[in-house]
mmCIF file of C-alpha atoms in Angstrom:
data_model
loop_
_atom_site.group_PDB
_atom_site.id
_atom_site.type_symbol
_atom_site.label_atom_id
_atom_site.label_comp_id
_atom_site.label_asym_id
_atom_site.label_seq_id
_atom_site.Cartn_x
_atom_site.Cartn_y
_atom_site.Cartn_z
ATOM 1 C CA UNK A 147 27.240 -19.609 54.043
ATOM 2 C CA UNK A 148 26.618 -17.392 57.316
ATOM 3 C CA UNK A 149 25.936 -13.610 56.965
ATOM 4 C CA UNK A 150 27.532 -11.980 59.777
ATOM 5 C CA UNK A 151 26.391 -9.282 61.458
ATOM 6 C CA UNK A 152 27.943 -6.198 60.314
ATOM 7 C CA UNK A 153 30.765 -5.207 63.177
ATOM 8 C CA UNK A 154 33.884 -3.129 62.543
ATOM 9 C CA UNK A 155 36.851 -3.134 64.598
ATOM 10 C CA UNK A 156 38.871 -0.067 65.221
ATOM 11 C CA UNK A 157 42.195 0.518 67.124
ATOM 12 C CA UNK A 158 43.538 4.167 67.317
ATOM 13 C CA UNK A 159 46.661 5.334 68.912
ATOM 14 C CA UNK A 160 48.041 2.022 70.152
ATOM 15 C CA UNK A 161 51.113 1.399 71.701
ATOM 16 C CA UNK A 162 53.216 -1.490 73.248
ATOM 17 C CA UNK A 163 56.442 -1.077 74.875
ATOM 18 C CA UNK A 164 59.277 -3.422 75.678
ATOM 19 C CA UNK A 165 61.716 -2.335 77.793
ATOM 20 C CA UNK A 166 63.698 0.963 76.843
ATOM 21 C CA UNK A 167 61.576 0.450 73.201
ATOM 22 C CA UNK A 168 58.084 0.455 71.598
ATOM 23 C CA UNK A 169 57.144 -2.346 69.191
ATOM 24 C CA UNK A 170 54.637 0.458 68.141
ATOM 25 C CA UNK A 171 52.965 3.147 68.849
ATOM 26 C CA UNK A 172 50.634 5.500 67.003
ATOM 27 C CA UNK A 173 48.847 2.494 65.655
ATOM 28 C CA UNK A 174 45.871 2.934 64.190
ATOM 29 C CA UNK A 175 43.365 0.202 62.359
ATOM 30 C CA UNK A 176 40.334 -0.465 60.873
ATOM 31 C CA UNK A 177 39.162 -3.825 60.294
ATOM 32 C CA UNK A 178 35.461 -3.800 58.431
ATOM 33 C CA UNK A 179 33.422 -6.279 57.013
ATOM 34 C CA UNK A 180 34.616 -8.142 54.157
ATOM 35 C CA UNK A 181 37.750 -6.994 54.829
ATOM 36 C CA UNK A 182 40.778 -9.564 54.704
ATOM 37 C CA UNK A 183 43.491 -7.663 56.185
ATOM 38 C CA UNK A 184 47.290 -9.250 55.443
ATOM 39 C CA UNK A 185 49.408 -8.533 58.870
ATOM 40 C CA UNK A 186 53.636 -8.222 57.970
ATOM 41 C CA UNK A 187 56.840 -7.554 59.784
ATOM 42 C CA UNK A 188 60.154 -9.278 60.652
ATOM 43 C CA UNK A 189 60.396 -11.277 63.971
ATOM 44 C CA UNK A 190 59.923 -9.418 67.168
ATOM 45 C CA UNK A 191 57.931 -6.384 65.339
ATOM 46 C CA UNK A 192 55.035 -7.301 67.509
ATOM 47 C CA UNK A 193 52.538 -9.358 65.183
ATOM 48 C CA UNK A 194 51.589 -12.002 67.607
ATOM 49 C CA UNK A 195 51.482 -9.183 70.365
ATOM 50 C CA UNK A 196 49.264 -6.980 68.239
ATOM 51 C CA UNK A 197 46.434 -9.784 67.510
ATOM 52 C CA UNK A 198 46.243 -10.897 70.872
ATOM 53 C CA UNK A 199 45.794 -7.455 72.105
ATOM 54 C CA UNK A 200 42.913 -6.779 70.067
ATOM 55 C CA UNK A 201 41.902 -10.544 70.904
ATOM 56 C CA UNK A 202 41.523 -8.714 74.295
ATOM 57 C CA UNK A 203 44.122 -11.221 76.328
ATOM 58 C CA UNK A 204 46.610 -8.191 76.552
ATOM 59 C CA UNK A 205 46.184 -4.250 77.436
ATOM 60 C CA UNK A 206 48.265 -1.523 75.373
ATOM 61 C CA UNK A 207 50.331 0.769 76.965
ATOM 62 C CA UNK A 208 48.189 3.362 75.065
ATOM 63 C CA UNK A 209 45.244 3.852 72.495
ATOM 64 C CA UNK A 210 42.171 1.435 72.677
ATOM 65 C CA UNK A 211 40.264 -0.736 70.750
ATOM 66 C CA UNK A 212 36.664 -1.184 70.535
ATOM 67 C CA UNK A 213 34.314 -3.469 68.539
ATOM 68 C CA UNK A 214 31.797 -0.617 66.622
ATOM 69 C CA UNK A 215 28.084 -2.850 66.049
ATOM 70 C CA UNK A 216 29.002 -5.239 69.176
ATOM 71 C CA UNK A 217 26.000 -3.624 71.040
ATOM 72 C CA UNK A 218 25.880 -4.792 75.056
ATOM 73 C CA UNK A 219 27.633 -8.090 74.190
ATOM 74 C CA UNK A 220 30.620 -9.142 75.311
ATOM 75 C CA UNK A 221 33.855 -8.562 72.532
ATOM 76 C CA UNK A 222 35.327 -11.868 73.070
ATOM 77 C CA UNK A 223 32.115 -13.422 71.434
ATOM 78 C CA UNK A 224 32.222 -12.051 67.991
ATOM 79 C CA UNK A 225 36.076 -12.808 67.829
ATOM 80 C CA UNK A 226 38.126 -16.056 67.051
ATOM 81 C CA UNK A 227 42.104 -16.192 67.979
ATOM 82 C CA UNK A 228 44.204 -18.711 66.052
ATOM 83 C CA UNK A 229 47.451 -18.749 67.650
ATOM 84 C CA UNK A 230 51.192 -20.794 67.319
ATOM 85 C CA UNK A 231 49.696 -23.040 69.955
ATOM 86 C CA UNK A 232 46.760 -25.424 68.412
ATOM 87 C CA UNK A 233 44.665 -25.904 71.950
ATOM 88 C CA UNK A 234 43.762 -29.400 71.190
ATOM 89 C CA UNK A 235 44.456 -32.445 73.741
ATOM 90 C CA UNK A 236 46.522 -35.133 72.151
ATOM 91 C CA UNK A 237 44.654 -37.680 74.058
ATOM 92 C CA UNK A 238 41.259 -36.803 72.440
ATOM 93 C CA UNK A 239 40.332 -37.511 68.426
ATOM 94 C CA UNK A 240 39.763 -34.659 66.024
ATOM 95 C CA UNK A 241 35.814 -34.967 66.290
ATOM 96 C CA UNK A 242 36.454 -34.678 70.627
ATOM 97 C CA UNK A 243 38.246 -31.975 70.640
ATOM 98 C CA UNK A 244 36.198 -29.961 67.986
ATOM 99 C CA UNK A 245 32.827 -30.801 69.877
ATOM 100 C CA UNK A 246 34.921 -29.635 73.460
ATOM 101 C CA UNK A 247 35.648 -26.552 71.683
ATOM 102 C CA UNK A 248 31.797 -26.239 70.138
ATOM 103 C CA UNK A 249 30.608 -26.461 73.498
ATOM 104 C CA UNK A 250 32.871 -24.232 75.149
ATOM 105 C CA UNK A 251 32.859 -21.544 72.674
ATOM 106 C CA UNK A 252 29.023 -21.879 71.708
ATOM 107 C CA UNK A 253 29.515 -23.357 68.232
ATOM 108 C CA UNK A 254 27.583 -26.403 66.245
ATOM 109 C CA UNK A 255 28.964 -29.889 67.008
ATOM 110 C CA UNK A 256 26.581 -31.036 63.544
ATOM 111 C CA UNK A 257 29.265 -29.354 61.432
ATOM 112 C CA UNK A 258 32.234 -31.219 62.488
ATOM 113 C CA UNK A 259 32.293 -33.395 59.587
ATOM 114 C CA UNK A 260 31.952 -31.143 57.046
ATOM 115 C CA UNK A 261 34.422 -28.423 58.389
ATOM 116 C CA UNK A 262 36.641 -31.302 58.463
ATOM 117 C CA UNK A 263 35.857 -32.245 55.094
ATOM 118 C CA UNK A 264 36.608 -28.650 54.012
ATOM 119 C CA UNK A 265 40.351 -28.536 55.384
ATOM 120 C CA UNK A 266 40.916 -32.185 53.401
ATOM 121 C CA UNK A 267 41.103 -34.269 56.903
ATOM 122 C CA UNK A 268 37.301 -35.936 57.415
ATOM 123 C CA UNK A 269 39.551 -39.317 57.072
ATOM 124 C CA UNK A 270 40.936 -38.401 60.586
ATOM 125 C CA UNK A 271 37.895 -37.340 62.492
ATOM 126 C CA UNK A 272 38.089 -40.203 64.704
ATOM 127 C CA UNK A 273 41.815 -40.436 64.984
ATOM 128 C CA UNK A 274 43.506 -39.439 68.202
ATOM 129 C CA UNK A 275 45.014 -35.978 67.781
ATOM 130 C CA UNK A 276 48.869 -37.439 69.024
ATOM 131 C CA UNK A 277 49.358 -40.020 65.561
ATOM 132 C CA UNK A 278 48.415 -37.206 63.257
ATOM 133 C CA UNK A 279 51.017 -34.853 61.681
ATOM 134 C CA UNK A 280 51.802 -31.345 62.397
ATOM 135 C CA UNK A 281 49.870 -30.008 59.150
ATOM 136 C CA UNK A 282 46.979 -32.506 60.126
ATOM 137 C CA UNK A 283 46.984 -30.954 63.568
ATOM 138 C CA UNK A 284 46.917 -27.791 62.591
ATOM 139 C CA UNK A 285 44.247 -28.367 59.688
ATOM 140 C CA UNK A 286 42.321 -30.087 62.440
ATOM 141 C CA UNK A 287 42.719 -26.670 64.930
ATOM 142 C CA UNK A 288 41.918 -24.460 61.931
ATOM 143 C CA UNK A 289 38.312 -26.653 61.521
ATOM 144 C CA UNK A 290 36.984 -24.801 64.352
ATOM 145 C CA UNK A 291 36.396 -21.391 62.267
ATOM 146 C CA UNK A 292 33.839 -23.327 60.926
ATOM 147 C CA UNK A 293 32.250 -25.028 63.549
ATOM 148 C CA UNK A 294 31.827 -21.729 65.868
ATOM 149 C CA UNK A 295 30.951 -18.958 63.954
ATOM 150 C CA UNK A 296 32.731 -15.853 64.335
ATOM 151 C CA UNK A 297 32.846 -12.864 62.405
ATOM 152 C CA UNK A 298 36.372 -11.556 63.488
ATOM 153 C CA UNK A 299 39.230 -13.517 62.778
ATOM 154 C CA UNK A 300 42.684 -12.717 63.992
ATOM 155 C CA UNK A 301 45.148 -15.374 62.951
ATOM 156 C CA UNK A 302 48.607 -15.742 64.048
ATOM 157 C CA UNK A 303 50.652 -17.912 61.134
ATOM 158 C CA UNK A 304 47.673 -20.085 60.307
ATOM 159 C CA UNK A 305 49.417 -21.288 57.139
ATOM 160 C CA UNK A 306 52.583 -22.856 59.039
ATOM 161 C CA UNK A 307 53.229 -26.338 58.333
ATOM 162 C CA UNK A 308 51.115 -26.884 55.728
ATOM 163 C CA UNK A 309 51.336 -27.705 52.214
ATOM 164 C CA UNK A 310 50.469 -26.253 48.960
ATOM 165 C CA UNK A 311 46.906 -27.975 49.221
ATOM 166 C CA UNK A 312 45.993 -26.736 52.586
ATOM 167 C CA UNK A 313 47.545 -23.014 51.940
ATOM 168 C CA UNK A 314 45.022 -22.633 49.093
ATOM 169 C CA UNK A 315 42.320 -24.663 51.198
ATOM 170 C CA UNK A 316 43.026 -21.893 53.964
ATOM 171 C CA UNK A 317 43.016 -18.928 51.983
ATOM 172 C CA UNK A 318 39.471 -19.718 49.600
ATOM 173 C CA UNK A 319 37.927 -20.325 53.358
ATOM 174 C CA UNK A 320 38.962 -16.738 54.560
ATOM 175 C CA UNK A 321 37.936 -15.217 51.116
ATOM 176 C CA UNK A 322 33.997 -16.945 52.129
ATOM 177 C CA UNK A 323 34.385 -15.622 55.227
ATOM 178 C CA UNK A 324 34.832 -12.093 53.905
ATOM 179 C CA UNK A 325 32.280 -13.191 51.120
ATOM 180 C CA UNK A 326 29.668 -13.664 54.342
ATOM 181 C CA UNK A 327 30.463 -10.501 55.530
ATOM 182 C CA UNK A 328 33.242 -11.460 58.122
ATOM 183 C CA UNK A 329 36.534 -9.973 58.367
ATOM 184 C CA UNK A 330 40.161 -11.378 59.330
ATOM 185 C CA UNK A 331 43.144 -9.745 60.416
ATOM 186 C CA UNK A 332 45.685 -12.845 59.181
ATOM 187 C CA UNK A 333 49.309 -12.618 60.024
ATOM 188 C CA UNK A 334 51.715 -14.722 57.995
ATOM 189 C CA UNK A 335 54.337 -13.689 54.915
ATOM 190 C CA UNK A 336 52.761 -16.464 52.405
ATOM 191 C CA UNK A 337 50.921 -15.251 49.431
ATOM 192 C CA UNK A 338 46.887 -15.158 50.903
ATOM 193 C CA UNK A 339 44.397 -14.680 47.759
ATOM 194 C CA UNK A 340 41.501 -13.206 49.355
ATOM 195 C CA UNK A 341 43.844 -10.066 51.004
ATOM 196 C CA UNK A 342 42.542 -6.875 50.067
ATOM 197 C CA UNK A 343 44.330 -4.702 52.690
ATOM 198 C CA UNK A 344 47.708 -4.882 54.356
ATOM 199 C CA UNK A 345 49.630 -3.290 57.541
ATOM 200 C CA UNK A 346 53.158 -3.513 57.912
ATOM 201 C CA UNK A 347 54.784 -3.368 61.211
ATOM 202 C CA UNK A 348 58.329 -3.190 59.880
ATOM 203 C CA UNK A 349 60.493 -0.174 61.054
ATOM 204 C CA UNK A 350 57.936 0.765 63.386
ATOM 205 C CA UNK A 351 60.055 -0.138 66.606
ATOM 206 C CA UNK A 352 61.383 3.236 68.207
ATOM 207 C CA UNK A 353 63.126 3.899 71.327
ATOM 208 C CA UNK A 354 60.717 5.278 74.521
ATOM 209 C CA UNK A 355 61.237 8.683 75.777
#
């Protein structure tokens, strides 16, 4: 198991406005190690908006986030973004795209097999990504947490389309990962064992002055 360095993200005073409303504003969180942090709200609360502005792909329209421990390194490094999309090529098997991502993102293509292994698909390593099924796919995107290691995870629904199994696969992984010393910020409305905090985003939506 990898112990992570010890880095604590903090947002204060964030705010993101659509049109004449805010999704939220006045935000303020603190992720910290071992922390598995359960993200809730209805549709169009701003989930999905919130993790991928602290994934750094979006600006608020106020507050700021900063990653406290980072040192001179850049942010993005420390952090890994699941999303709704998967980012693999359908053209390219399981163990291609893992070892495209590996060398892109700086991870370890020696630990393909096993991280495969751990989500229950090592059968399909070799597999193009287009035959397999939408929970294969997606246990096959989720594989890269453990080939690139990361000690901030922000996941967007990483427990869609997959079954009992692979729900309690999913949430024993993030539970190590907090074990190790890494954190998660995980949005989804299924039960997740290893939570031990929780931010709610419902009724935070407010008209703009």
């Amino acid at each position: 198991m990898t112990a992570f360095p010890s880095l604590r993200l903090v947002a204060s005073g964030l705010a993101v406005r659509r049109g004449p409303r805010f999704l939220f504003r006045g935000l303020d969180i603190t992720l910290a190690p071992g922390q598995v942090m359960q993200l809730t709200g209805p549709n169009g609360s701003g989930k999905s908006t919130l993790l991928r502005l602290l994934a750094g792909f979006s600006p608020p329209d106020a507050g700021m986030v900063r990653l406290e421990g980072a040192g001179e390194e850049a942010t993005g490094s420390f952090l890994h973004y699941f999303g709704h999309r998967e980012g693999l090529r359908p053209a390219l098997t399981a163990r291609e795209n893992l070892a495209f991502l590996a060398g892109l993102l700086g991870g370890d293509e020696a630990r393909i097999p096993e991280a495969l292994g751990k989500l229950g698909v090592a059968r399909l390593i070799d597999l193009p990504v287009r035959v397999l099924s939408e929970g294969q796919r997606r246990r096959v995107a989720l594989a890269r947490l453990l080939v690139i290691d990361r000690p901030v995870w922000l996941l967007d629904e990483p427990l869609a389309s997959l079954d009992v199994e692979a729900v309690t696969t999913v949430s024993a992984l993030v539970g190590e990962h907090a074990r190790a010393g890494g954190s998660a910020l995980v949005a989804t409305h299924q039960p997740l064992a290893a939570t031990n905090a929780a931010l709610d985003l419902a009724g935070r939506r407010e008209a703009a002055a």
